[in-house]
CSV table of N, CA, C and O and ligand atoms in Angstrom, one decimal:
chain,number,residue,atom,x,y,z
A,70,UNK,N,-3.3,4.5,-30.7
A,70,UNK,CA,-4.2,4.3,-29.6
A,70,UNK,C,-4.8,5.9,-29.5
A,70,UNK,O,-4.2,6.6,-29.4
A,71,UNK,N,-6.2,6.0,-29.2
A,71,UNK,CA,-6.9,7.0,-29.3
A,71,UNK,C,-7.2,7.2,-27.9
A,71,UNK,O,-8.0,6.6,-27.3
A,72,UNK,N,-6.8,8.4,-27.1
A,72,UNK,CA,-7.1,8.5,-25.8
A,72,UNK,C,-7.9,10.0,-25.8
A,72,UNK,O,-8.5,10.4,-24.6
A,73,UNK,N,-8.6,10.3,-26.9
A,73,UNK,CA,-9.5,11.5,-27.1
A,73,UNK,C,-10.8,11.4,-26.1
A,73,UNK,O,-11.1,12.3,-25.3
A,74,UNK,N,-11.4,9.9,-26.0
A,74,UNK,CA,-12.3,10.1,-24.9
A,74,UNK,C,-11.9,10.2,-23.6
A,74,UNK,O,-12.6,10.9,-22.6
A,75,UNK,N,-10.7,10.0,-23.3
A,75,UNK,CA,-10.0,10.2,-21.7
A,75,UNK,C,-10.0,11.8,-21.5
A,75,UNK,O,-10.6,12.4,-20.7
A,76,UNK,N,-9.5,12.5,-22.5
A,76,UNK,CA,-9.3,13.8,-22.7
A,76,UNK,C,-10.6,14.6,-22.7
A,76,UNK,O,-10.9,15.5,-21.8
A,77,UNK,N,-11.4,14.2,-23.4
A,77,UNK,CA,-12.9,14.7,-23.3
A,77,UNK,C,-13.6,14.7,-22.2
A,77,UNK,O,-14.0,15.6,-21.6
A,78,UNK,N,-13.4,13.3,-21.2
A,78,UNK,CA,-13.8,13.1,-20.0
A,78,UNK,C,-13.3,14.0,-18.8
A,78,UNK,O,-14.0,14.5,-18.3
A,79,UNK,N,-12.0,14.2,-18.9
A,79,UNK,CA,-11.2,15.3,-18.0
A,79,UNK,C,-11.8,16.7,-18.1
A,79,UNK,O,-12.5,17.4,-17.3
A,80,UNK,N,-12.1,17.1,-19.4
A,80,UNK,CA,-12.7,18.5,-19.7
A,80,UNK,C,-14.3,18.5,-18.9
A,80,UNK,O,-14.6,19.6,-18.8
A,81,UNK,N,-14.7,17.4,-19.2
A,81,UNK,CA,-16.2,17.5,-18.3
A,81,UNK,C,-16.0,17.1,-16.7
A,81,UNK,O,-17.0,17.0,-16.1
A,82,UNK,N,-14.8,17.0,-16.2
A,82,UNK,CA,-14.8,16.6,-15.1
A,82,UNK,C,-14.8,15.3,-14.4
A,82,UNK,O,-14.9,14.8,-13.3
A,83,UNK,N,-14.6,14.4,-15.4
A,83,UNK,CA,-14.8,12.9,-15.4
A,83,UNK,C,-13.5,12.3,-15.7
A,83,UNK,O,-12.6,12.6,-16.7
A,84,UNK,N,-13.2,11.1,-15.0
A,84,UNK,CA,-11.9,10.3,-15.3
A,84,UNK,C,-12.6,9.2,-16.1
A,84,UNK,O,-13.2,8.1,-15.4
A,85,UNK,N,-12.3,9.2,-17.5
A,85,UNK,CA,-12.7,8.2,-18.2
A,85,UNK,C,-11.8,7.0,-18.6
A,85,UNK,O,-10.9,7.7,-19.2
A,86,UNK,N,-11.7,6.3,-18.4
A,86,UNK,CA,-10.9,4.9,-18.9
A,86,UNK,C,-11.3,3.8,-19.9
A,86,UNK,O,-12.7,3.9,-20.1
A,87,UNK,N,-10.8,3.0,-20.2
A,87,UNK,CA,-11.2,1.8,-21.3
A,87,UNK,C,-11.3,0.5,-20.5
A,87,UNK,O,-10.3,0.2,-19.7
A,88,UNK,N,-12.0,-0.5,-21.0
A,88,UNK,CA,-11.8,-1.9,-21.0
A,88,UNK,C,-12.2,-2.5,-22.3
A,88,UNK,O,-12.7,-2.0,-23.2
A,89,UNK,N,-11.6,-4.0,-22.5
A,89,UNK,CA,-12.1,-4.4,-23.7
A,89,UNK,C,-13.6,-4.7,-23.7
A,89,UNK,O,-14.3,-5.5,-22.8
A,90,UNK,N,-14.4,-4.3,-24.7
A,90,UNK,CA,-15.7,-4.4,-24.9
A,90,UNK,C,-16.0,-5.8,-25.4
A,90,UNK,O,-17.4,-6.4,-25.1
A,91,UNK,N,-15.2,-6.6,-25.4
A,91,UNK,CA,-15.4,-8.2,-25.6
A,91,UNK,C,-15.4,-8.8,-24.4
A,91,UNK,O,-16.4,-9.6,-24.0
A,92,UNK,N,-14.3,-8.9,-23.6
A,92,UNK,CA,-14.2,-9.8,-22.5
A,92,UNK,C,-14.0,-8.9,-21.0
A,92,UNK,O,-13.9,-9.6,-20.2
A,93,UNK,N,-13.8,-7.6,-21.2
A,93,UNK,CA,-14.1,-6.9,-20.0
A,93,UNK,C,-12.6,-6.6,-19.5
A,93,UNK,O,-12.6,-5.7,-18.1
A,94,UNK,N,-11.7,-7.0,-20.0
A,94,UNK,CA,-10.3,-6.8,-19.5
A,94,UNK,C,-9.8,-5.2,-19.6
A,94,UNK,O,-9.8,-4.5,-20.3
A,95,UNK,N,-9.5,-4.8,-18.2
A,95,UNK,CA,-9.2,-3.4,-18.1
A,95,UNK,C,-7.9,-3.0,-18.8
A,95,UNK,O,-6.9,-3.9,-18.9
A,96,UNK,N,-7.9,-1.9,-19.6
A,96,UNK,CA,-6.6,-1.3,-20.3
A,96,UNK,C,-6.9,-0.1,-20.6
A,96,UNK,O,-7.7,0.5,-21.1
A,97,UNK,N,-5.5,0.7,-20.0
A,97,UNK,CA,-5.8,2.1,-20.2
A,97,UNK,C,-4.1,2.6,-20.5
A,97,UNK,O,-3.3,2.1,-19.5
A,98,UNK,N,-3.7,3.1,-21.4
A,98,UNK,CA,-4.5,3.4,-22.7
A,98,UNK,C,-4.8,2.2,-23.2
A,98,UNK,O,-4.2,1.0,-23.1
A,99,UNK,N,-6.0,1.9,-24.2
A,99,UNK,CA,-6.4,0.8,-24.8
A,99,UNK,C,-5.6,0.5,-26.0
A,99,UNK,O,-5.3,1.1,-26.6
A,100,UNK,N,-5.1,-0.8,-25.8
A,100,UNK,CA,-4.5,-1.3,-26.8
A,100,UNK,C,-5.1,-1.6,-28.2
A,100,UNK,O,-6.6,-1.7,-28.1
A,101,UNK,N,-4.5,-1.8,-29.3
A,101,UNK,CA,-5.4,-1.9,-30.4
A,101,UNK,C,-5.8,-3.4,-30.4
A,101,UNK,O,-7.1,-3.8,-31.1
A,102,UNK,N,-5.1,-4.4,-29.9
A,102,UNK,CA,-5.6,-5.7,-29.7
A,102,UNK,C,-5.5,-6.1,-28.3
A,102,UNK,O,-4.6,-6.1,-27.6
A,103,UNK,N,-6.6,-6.8,-28.0
A,103,UNK,CA,-6.8,-7.1,-26.3
A,103,UNK,C,-5.7,-8.2,-26.2
A,103,UNK,O,-5.7,-9.1,-26.8
A,104,UNK,N,-5.0,-7.8,-25.2
A,104,UNK,CA,-4.0,-9.0,-24.8
A,104,UNK,C,-4.7,-10.3,-24.2
A,104,UNK,O,-3.8,-11.4,-24.0
A,105,UNK,N,-5.9,-10.3,-23.9
A,105,UNK,CA,-6.5,-11.4,-23.3
A,105,UNK,C,-7.3,-12.3,-24.3
A,105,UNK,O,-7.2,-13.4,-24.5
A,106,UNK,N,-8.2,-11.5,-25.1
A,106,UNK,CA,-9.0,-12.3,-26.0
A,106,UNK,C,-8.7,-12.2,-27.5
A,106,UNK,O,-9.1,-12.6,-28.3
A,107,UNK,N,-7.6,-11.1,-27.7
A,107,UNK,CA,-7.4,-10.7,-29.1
A,107,UNK,C,-8.4,-10.0,-29.8
A,107,UNK,O,-8.2,-10.1,-31.2
A,108,UNK,N,-9.3,-9.7,-29.5
A,108,UNK,CA,-10.3,-8.9,-30.3
A,108,UNK,C,-9.4,-7.4,-30.5
A,108,UNK,O,-9.0,-6.7,-29.6
A,109,UNK,N,-9.8,-7.2,-31.8
A,109,UNK,CA,-9.3,-5.9,-32.4
A,109,UNK,C,-10.2,-4.7,-32.1
A,109,UNK,O,-11.4,-4.7,-32.4
A,110,UNK,N,-9.6,-3.4,-31.9
A,110,UNK,CA,-10.4,-2.4,-31.7
A,110,UNK,C,-11.7,-2.5,-31.1
A,110,UNK,O,-12.7,-1.8,-31.5
A,111,UNK,N,-11.6,-3.1,-29.8
A,111,UNK,CA,-12.9,-3.1,-29.1
A,111,UNK,C,-13.1,-2.2,-27.7
A,111,UNK,O,-13.8,-2.6,-26.9
A,112,UNK,N,-12.1,-1.4,-27.7
A,112,UNK,CA,-12.1,-0.4,-26.5
A,112,UNK,C,-13.5,0.0,-26.1
A,112,UNK,O,-14.5,0.6,-27.2
A,113,UNK,N,-13.7,0.1,-25.1
A,113,UNK,CA,-15.1,0.6,-24.2
A,113,UNK,C,-14.7,1.5,-23.2
A,113,UNK,O,-14.4,0.9,-22.3
A,114,UNK,N,-15.4,2.8,-23.5
A,114,UNK,CA,-14.9,3.6,-22.5
A,114,UNK,C,-15.9,3.7,-21.3
A,114,UNK,O,-17.2,3.6,-21.9
A,115,UNK,N,-15.4,4.2,-20.1
A,115,UNK,CA,-16.6,4.5,-18.9
A,115,UNK,C,-15.9,5.1,-18.1
A,115,UNK,O,-14.8,5.6,-18.1
A,116,UNK,N,-16.7,5.8,-17.4
A,116,UNK,CA,-16.4,6.6,-16.3
A,116,UNK,C,-16.1,6.1,-14.9
A,116,UNK,O,-16.9,5.5,-14.4
A,117,UNK,N,-14.8,6.1,-14.6
A,117,UNK,CA,-14.2,5.3,-13.2
A,117,UNK,C,-14.6,6.2,-12.0
A,117,UNK,O,-15.1,7.3,-12.1
A,118,UNK,N,-14.9,5.4,-10.8
A,118,UNK,CA,-15.1,6.0,-9.8
A,118,UNK,C,-14.2,7.2,-9.2
A,118,UNK,O,-14.4,7.8,-8.3
A,119,UNK,N,-12.9,6.9,-9.6
A,119,UNK,CA,-11.9,7.9,-9.3
A,119,UNK,C,-11.0,7.3,-8.0
A,119,UNK,O,-10.0,7.7,-7.7
A,120,UNK,N,-11.6,6.2,-7.5
A,120,UNK,CA,-11.1,5.4,-6.2
A,120,UNK,C,-9.8,4.5,-6.7
A,120,UNK,O,-10.2,3.9,-7.7
A,121,UNK,N,-8.7,4.5,-6.2
A,121,UNK,CA,-7.8,3.3,-6.5
A,121,UNK,C,-6.8,3.3,-5.1
A,121,UNK,O,-7.1,3.7,-4.1
A,122,UNK,N,-5.5,2.6,-5.6
A,122,UNK,CA,-4.9,2.5,-4.7
A,122,UNK,C,-3.3,2.8,-5.7
A,122,UNK,O,-3.2,2.7,-6.8
A,123,UNK,N,-2.2,3.0,-4.8
A,123,UNK,CA,-1.0,3.2,-5.2
A,123,UNK,C,-0.3,1.9,-5.7
A,123,UNK,O,-0.3,1.0,-4.6
A,124,UNK,N,0.0,1.7,-6.8
A,124,UNK,CA,0.4,0.4,-7.3
A,124,UNK,C,1.9,0.5,-7.7
A,124,UNK,O,2.6,-0.7,-7.0
A,125,UNK,N,2.5,1.4,-7.8
A,125,UNK,CA,3.9,1.5,-7.7
A,125,UNK,C,4.2,3.0,-7.8
A,125,UNK,O,3.4,3.9,-8.2
A,126,UNK,N,5.6,3.3,-7.4
A,126,UNK,CA,5.6,5.1,-7.7
A,126,UNK,C,7.1,5.1,-7.5
A,126,UNK,O,7.9,4.4,-7.3
A,127,UNK,N,7.7,6.3,-8.2
A,127,UNK,CA,8.9,6.7,-8.2
A,127,UNK,C,9.0,8.2,-8.0
A,127,UNK,O,8.0,9.1,-8.1
A,128,UNK,N,10.0,8.8,-7.4
A,128,UNK,CA,10.5,10.0,-7.2
A,128,UNK,C,11.5,10.6,-8.1
A,128,UNK,O,12.5,10.3,-8.3
A,129,UNK,N,10.7,11.9,-9.0
A,129,UNK,CA,11.6,12.6,-10.2
A,129,UNK,C,12.3,13.6,-9.3
A,129,UNK,O,11.6,14.4,-8.7
A,130,UNK,N,13.6,13.4,-9.8
A,130,UNK,CA,14.6,14.6,-9.1
A,130,UNK,C,14.9,15.6,-10.0
A,130,UNK,O,15.9,16.4,-9.8
A,131,UNK,N,14.2,15.7,-10.9
A,131,UNK,CA,14.4,16.6,-12.2
A,131,UNK,C,13.1,17.2,-12.6
A,131,UNK,O,12.0,16.3,-12.6
A,132,UNK,N,13.0,18.4,-12.7
A,132,UNK,CA,11.6,19.0,-13.2
A,132,UNK,C,11.5,18.8,-14.7
A,132,UNK,O,12.1,19.3,-15.5
A,133,UNK,N,10.5,18.2,-15.0
A,133,UNK,CA,10.2,17.8,-16.6
A,133,UNK,C,8.8,18.6,-17.0
A,133,UNK,O,8.6,18.9,-18.0
A,134,UNK,N,8.2,18.8,-15.9
A,134,UNK,CA,6.7,19.6,-16.1
A,134,UNK,C,6.5,20.7,-15.5
A,134,UNK,O,7.0,21.0,-14.3
A,135,UNK,N,6.1,22.0,-16.2
A,135,UNK,CA,5.8,22.9,-15.4
A,135,UNK,C,4.9,22.8,-14.3
A,135,UNK,O,3.8,22.0,-14.5
A,136,UNK,N,5.0,23.2,-13.0
A,136,UNK,CA,3.8,23.3,-12.2
A,136,UNK,C,4.2,22.1,-11.2
A,136,UNK,O,3.5,21.5,-10.2
A,137,UNK,N,5.4,21.4,-11.6
A,137,UNK,CA,5.7,20.0,-10.9
A,137,UNK,C,7.2,20.2,-10.3
A,137,UNK,O,8.1,19.5,-10.7
A,138,UNK,N,7.7,21.3,-9.5
A,138,UNK,CA,8.8,21.4,-8.9
A,138,UNK,C,9.5,20.2,-8.3
A,138,UNK,O,8.8,19.3,-7.4
A,139,UNK,N,10.7,19.7,-8.7
A,139,UNK,CA,11.3,18.6,-8.0
A,139,UNK,C,11.6,18.9,-6.7
A,139,UNK,O,11.8,19.8,-6.3
A,140,UNK,N,11.8,17.6,-6.0
A,140,UNK,CA,11.3,16.3,-6.5
A,140,UNK,C,9.7,16.4,-6.1
A,140,UNK,O,9.0,16.8,-5.3
A,141,UNK,N,9.1,15.2,-7.0
A,141,UNK,CA,7.9,15.1,-7.0
A,141,UNK,C,7.5,13.6,-7.5
A,141,UNK,O,8.6,12.9,-8.2
A,142,UNK,N,6.4,13.0,-7.1
A,142,UNK,CA,6.2,11.6,-7.4
A,142,UNK,C,5.5,11.6,-8.5
A,142,UNK,O,4.6,12.2,-9.2
A,143,UNK,N,5.9,10.2,-9.1
A,143,UNK,CA,5.3,9.7,-10.6
A,143,UNK,C,4.7,8.6,-10.0
A,143,UNK,O,5.6,7.6,-9.6
A,144,UNK,N,3.4,8.1,-10.1
A,144,UNK,CA,3.1,7.0,-9.6
A,144,UNK,C,2.1,6.3,-10.5
A,144,UNK,O,1.7,6.9,-11.4
A,145,UNK,N,1.8,5.1,-10.5
A,145,UNK,CA,1.1,4.1,-11.3
A,145,UNK,C,0.0,3.8,-10.3
A,145,UNK,O,0.1,3.2,-9.3
A,146,UNK,N,-1.3,4.4,-10.4
A,146,UNK,CA,-2.5,4.0,-9.6
A,146,UNK,C,-3.4,2.9,-10.3
A,146,UNK,O,-3.6,2.9,-11.4
A,147,UNK,N,-3.7,1.9,-9.7
A,147,UNK,CA,-4.5,0.9,-10.2
A,147,UNK,C,-6.0,1.6,-9.6
A,147,UNK,O,-6.2,1.5,-8.1
A,148,UNK,N,-6.9,1.5,-10.5
A,148,UNK,CA,-8.1,2.1,-10.2
A,148,UNK,C,-9.2,1.1,-9.7
A,148,UNK,O,-8.5,-0.1,-10.1
A,149,UNK,N,-10.0,1.1,-8.9
A,149,UNK,CA,-10.9,0.1,-8.3
A,149,UNK,C,-11.5,-0.6,-9.5
A,149,UNK,O,-11.8,-1.7,-9.3
A,150,UNK,N,-11.7,-0.3,-10.6
A,150,UNK,CA,-12.4,-0.8,-11.9
A,150,UNK,C,-11.2,-1.5,-12.7
A,150,UNK,O,-11.7,-2.2,-13.5
A,151,UNK,N,-10.0,-1.4,-12.1
A,151,UNK,CA,-8.8,-2.2,-12.8
A,151,UNK,C,-7.8,-1.4,-13.6
A,151,UNK,O,-6.8,-2.0,-13.5
A,152,UNK,N,-8.2,-0.9,-14.4
A,152,UNK,CA,-7.1,0.0,-15.2
A,152,UNK,C,-6.2,0.8,-14.4
A,152,UNK,O,-6.4,1.2,-13.0
A,153,UNK,N,-4.9,0.7,-15.1
A,153,UNK,CA,-3.9,1.4,-14.0
A,153,UNK,C,-3.3,2.9,-14.8
A,153,UNK,O,-3.3,2.8,-16.1
A,154,UNK,N,-3.1,3.6,-14.2
A,154,UNK,CA,-3.0,5.1,-15.0
A,154,UNK,C,-1.8,5.7,-14.1
A,154,UNK,O,-1.5,5.6,-13.1
A,155,UNK,N,-1.1,6.3,-15.0
A,155,UNK,CA,0.2,6.9,-14.7
A,155,UNK,C,0.0,8.4,-14.4
A,155,UNK,O,-0.7,9.1,-15.1
A,156,UNK,N,0.3,8.8,-13.2
A,156,UNK,CA,-0.5,10.1,-12.8
A,156,UNK,C,0.8,10.6,-11.5
A,156,UNK,O,1.8,10.2,-11.5
A,157,UNK,N,0.3,11.7,-10.9
A,157,UNK,CA,1.0,12.0,-10.0
A,157,UNK,C,0.2,12.4,-8.8
A,157,UNK,O,-1.0,12.1,-8.5
A,158,UNK,N,0.7,12.6,-7.6
A,158,UNK,CA,0.3,12.4,-6.3
A,158,UNK,C,0.3,13.6,-5.7
A,158,UNK,O,1.6,14.7,-5.8
A,159,UNK,N,-0.6,14.4,-5.1
A,159,UNK,CA,-0.7,15.6,-4.3
A,159,UNK,C,-1.1,15.3,-2.8
A,159,UNK,O,-1.7,14.4,-2.4
A,160,UNK,N,-0.8,16.4,-2.0
A,160,UNK,CA,-1.2,16.2,-0.6
A,160,UNK,C,-0.6,15.3,0.4
A,160,UNK,O,-0.9,15.1,1.5
A,161,UNK,N,0.7,15.0,0.2
A,161,UNK,CA,1.5,14.3,1.1
A,161,UNK,C,3.0,14.3,0.6
A,161,UNK,O,3.3,14.6,-0.8
A,162,UNK,N,3.8,14.1,1.3
A,162,UNK,CA,5.2,14.4,0.8
A,162,UNK,C,5.7,12.9,0.2
A,162,UNK,O,5.0,11.9,0.4
A,163,UNK,N,6.9,13.1,-0.3
A,163,UNK,CA,7.3,11.9,-1.0
A,163,UNK,C,7.7,10.7,0.1
A,163,UNK,O,7.4,9.5,-0.1
A,164,UNK,N,8.1,11.4,1.0
A,164,UNK,CA,8.6,10.2,2.0
A,164,UNK,C,7.2,9.5,2.7
A,164,UNK,O,7.5,8.3,3.2
A,165,UNK,N,6.1,9.8,2.6
A,165,UNK,CA,4.8,9.3,3.1
A,165,UNK,C,4.1,8.3,2.2
A,165,UNK,O,2.9,7.7,2.5
A,166,UNK,N,4.5,8.3,0.9
A,166,UNK,CA,3.8,7.4,-0.1
A,166,UNK,C,4.1,6.2,0.4
A,166,UNK,O,5.2,5.7,0.5
A,167,UNK,N,2.9,5.3,-0.1
A,167,UNK,CA,3.3,3.8,0.4
A,167,UNK,C,2.5,2.8,-0.7
A,167,UNK,O,1.2,3.4,-1.1
A,168,UNK,N,3.1,1.9,-1.3
A,168,UNK,CA,2.2,1.3,-2.1
A,168,UNK,C,1.1,0.4,-1.4
A,168,UNK,O,1.3,0.1,-0.4
A,169,UNK,N,0.0,0.4,-2.1
A,169,UNK,CA,-1.2,0.0,-1.7
A,169,UNK,C,-2.3,1.1,-1.0
A,169,UNK,O,-3.4,0.8,-0.3
A,170,UNK,N,-1.5,2.3,-0.8
A,170,UNK,CA,-2.1,3.4,-0.2
A,170,UNK,C,-3.5,3.8,-0.9
A,170,UNK,O,-3.4,3.9,-2.5
A,171,UNK,N,-4.7,3.9,-0.1
A,171,UNK,CA,-5.9,4.4,-1.2
A,171,UNK,C,-5.8,5.7,-1.3
A,171,UNK,O,-5.3,6.6,-0.6
A,172,UNK,N,-6.0,6.1,-2.9
A,172,UNK,CA,-6.2,7.4,-3.3
A,172,UNK,C,-7.4,7.8,-4.1
A,172,UNK,O,-8.1,6.8,-4.3
A,173,UNK,N,-7.6,8.9,-4.4
A,173,UNK,CA,-8.8,9.2,-5.0
A,173,UNK,C,-8.4,10.4,-6.1
A,173,UNK,O,-7.7,11.3,-5.8
A,174,UNK,N,-8.9,10.3,-7.1
A,174,UNK,CA,-8.8,11.1,-8.3
A,174,UNK,C,-9.4,12.4,-8.0
A,174,UNK,O,-10.3,12.8,-7.5
A,175,UNK,N,-8.6,13.6,-8.3
A,175,UNK,CA,-8.8,15.0,-8.4
A,175,UNK,C,-8.7,15.6,-9.8
A,175,UNK,O,-7.5,15.8,-10.4
A,176,UNK,N,-9.7,15.7,-10.6
A,176,UNK,CA,-9.6,16.3,-12.1
A,176,UNK,C,-9.7,17.6,-12.1
A,176,UNK,O,-10.4,18.2,-11.5
A,177,UNK,N,-8.9,18.2,-12.6
A,177,UNK,CA,-8.6,19.5,-13.2
A,177,UNK,C,-9.0,19.7,-14.5
A,177,UNK,O,-8.4,19.7,-15.4
A,178,UNK,N,-10.4,20.0,-14.5
A,178,UNK,CA,-10.9,20.2,-15.8
A,178,UNK,C,-10.7,21.5,-16.7
A,178,UNK,O,-10.6,21.6,-17.9
A,179,UNK,N,-9.9,22.5,-15.8
A,179,UNK,CA,-9.8,24.0,-16.4
A,179,UNK,C,-8.1,24.4,-16.8
A,179,UNK,O,-7.8,25.0,-17.3
A,180,UNK,N,-7.5,23.1,-16.5
A,180,UNK,CA,-5.9,23.3,-16.8
A,180,UNK,C,-5.9,23.1,-18.3
A,180,UNK,O,-6.8,22.7,-18.8
A,181,UNK,N,-5.0,23.4,-19.0
A,181,UNK,CA,-4.4,23.1,-20.4
A,181,UNK,C,-3.3,22.4,-20.9
A,181,UNK,O,-2.4,22.9,-20.5
A,182,UNK,N,-3.2,21.2,-21.1
A,182,UNK,CA,-4.5,20.3,-21.1
A,182,UNK,C,-5.1,20.0,-19.7
A,182,UNK,O,-4.4,20.1,-18.8
A,183,UNK,N,-6.4,19.4,-19.8
A,183,UNK,CA,-6.8,19.3,-18.6
A,183,UNK,C,-6.1,17.8,-18.0
A,183,UNK,O,-5.4,17.0,-18.6
A,184,UNK,N,-6.3,17.7,-16.5
A,184,UNK,CA,-5.2,16.6,-16.0
A,184,UNK,C,-6.1,16.1,-14.9
A,184,UNK,O,-7.1,16.6,-14.4
A,185,UNK,N,-5.6,14.9,-14.6
A,185,UNK,CA,-5.9,14.5,-13.2
A,185,UNK,C,-4.7,13.9,-12.3
A,185,UNK,O,-3.8,13.4,-12.8
A,186,UNK,N,-4.8,14.2,-11.2
A,186,UNK,CA,-3.9,13.9,-9.9
A,186,UNK,C,-4.7,13.2,-9.1
A,186,UNK,O,-5.9,13.0,-9.2
A,187,UNK,N,-4.0,12.6,-7.9
A,187,UNK,CA,-4.4,11.7,-7.2
A,187,UNK,C,-3.9,12.2,-5.8
A,187,UNK,O,-2.8,12.5,-5.7
A,188,UNK,N,-4.9,12.2,-4.7
A,188,UNK,CA,-4.7,12.6,-3.3
A,188,UNK,C,-4.9,11.6,-2.4
A,188,UNK,O,-5.8,10.8,-3.1
A,189,UNK,N,-4.3,11.4,-1.4
A,189,UNK,CA,-4.9,10.2,-0.4
A,189,UNK,C,-6.3,10.4,-0.2
A,189,UNK,O,-6.9,11.5,0.0
A,190,UNK,N,-7.1,9.3,0.0
A,190,UNK,CA,-8.2,9.1,0.0
A,190,UNK,C,-8.7,9.5,1.8
A,190,UNK,O,-7.9,8.8,2.6
A,191,UNK,N,-9.7,10.5,2.2
A,191,UNK,CA,-9.5,10.9,3.4
A,191,UNK,C,-9.8,9.8,4.7
A,191,UNK,O,-9.1,9.9,5.5
A,192,UNK,N,-10.7,8.9,4.3
A,192,UNK,CA,-11.0,7.8,5.3
A,192,UNK,C,-10.2,6.6,4.8
A,192,UNK,O,-10.6,5.3,5.2
A,193,UNK,N,-9.1,6.9,3.9
A,193,UNK,CA,-8.4,5.5,3.5
A,193,UNK,C,-7.7,4.6,4.6
A,193,UNK,O,-7.8,3.5,4.4
A,194,UNK,N,-7.4,5.3,5.5
A,194,UNK,CA,-6.8,4.4,6.3
A,194,UNK,C,-7.8,3.6,7.2
A,194,UNK,O,-7.4,2.5,7.6
A,195,UNK,N,-8.8,3.7,6.9
A,195,UNK,CA,-10.2,2.6,7.4
A,195,UNK,C,-10.4,1.7,6.9
A,195,UNK,O,-10.8,0.5,7.4
A,196,UNK,N,-9.8,1.5,5.5
A,196,UNK,CA,-10.2,0.4,4.8
A,196,UNK,C,-9.0,-0.7,5.0
A,196,UNK,O,-8.3,-0.7,5.3
B,197,LIG,ZN1,-10.7,-8.9,-24.6
């Protein structure tokens, strides 16, 4: 699987994810063969809105990444456009994270490698 378009997007300050160019099924990272229509190598990259919801999460109690002192959340965020992305969350304590919580992407184009984290959407409680 080639995620270079995703990394290039982060460097440009955009969250680029993929869907099947044949049937539109969201998939990130894109599989070689679409699980819905079986089309091969049909990934179509696009820039997502950055809006999503927490689909699931866990709290890591060991530090695996510099800059993420334990405990820290590792979450699966379902983007508004459908793809799910594994990420971390900022701006809230691990006790305050809820499945279904609205979040928004925060792209750090200048870190090496560039990365995306998610934070609570400011007006998320109103949705
Ligand atoms: Zn497909």
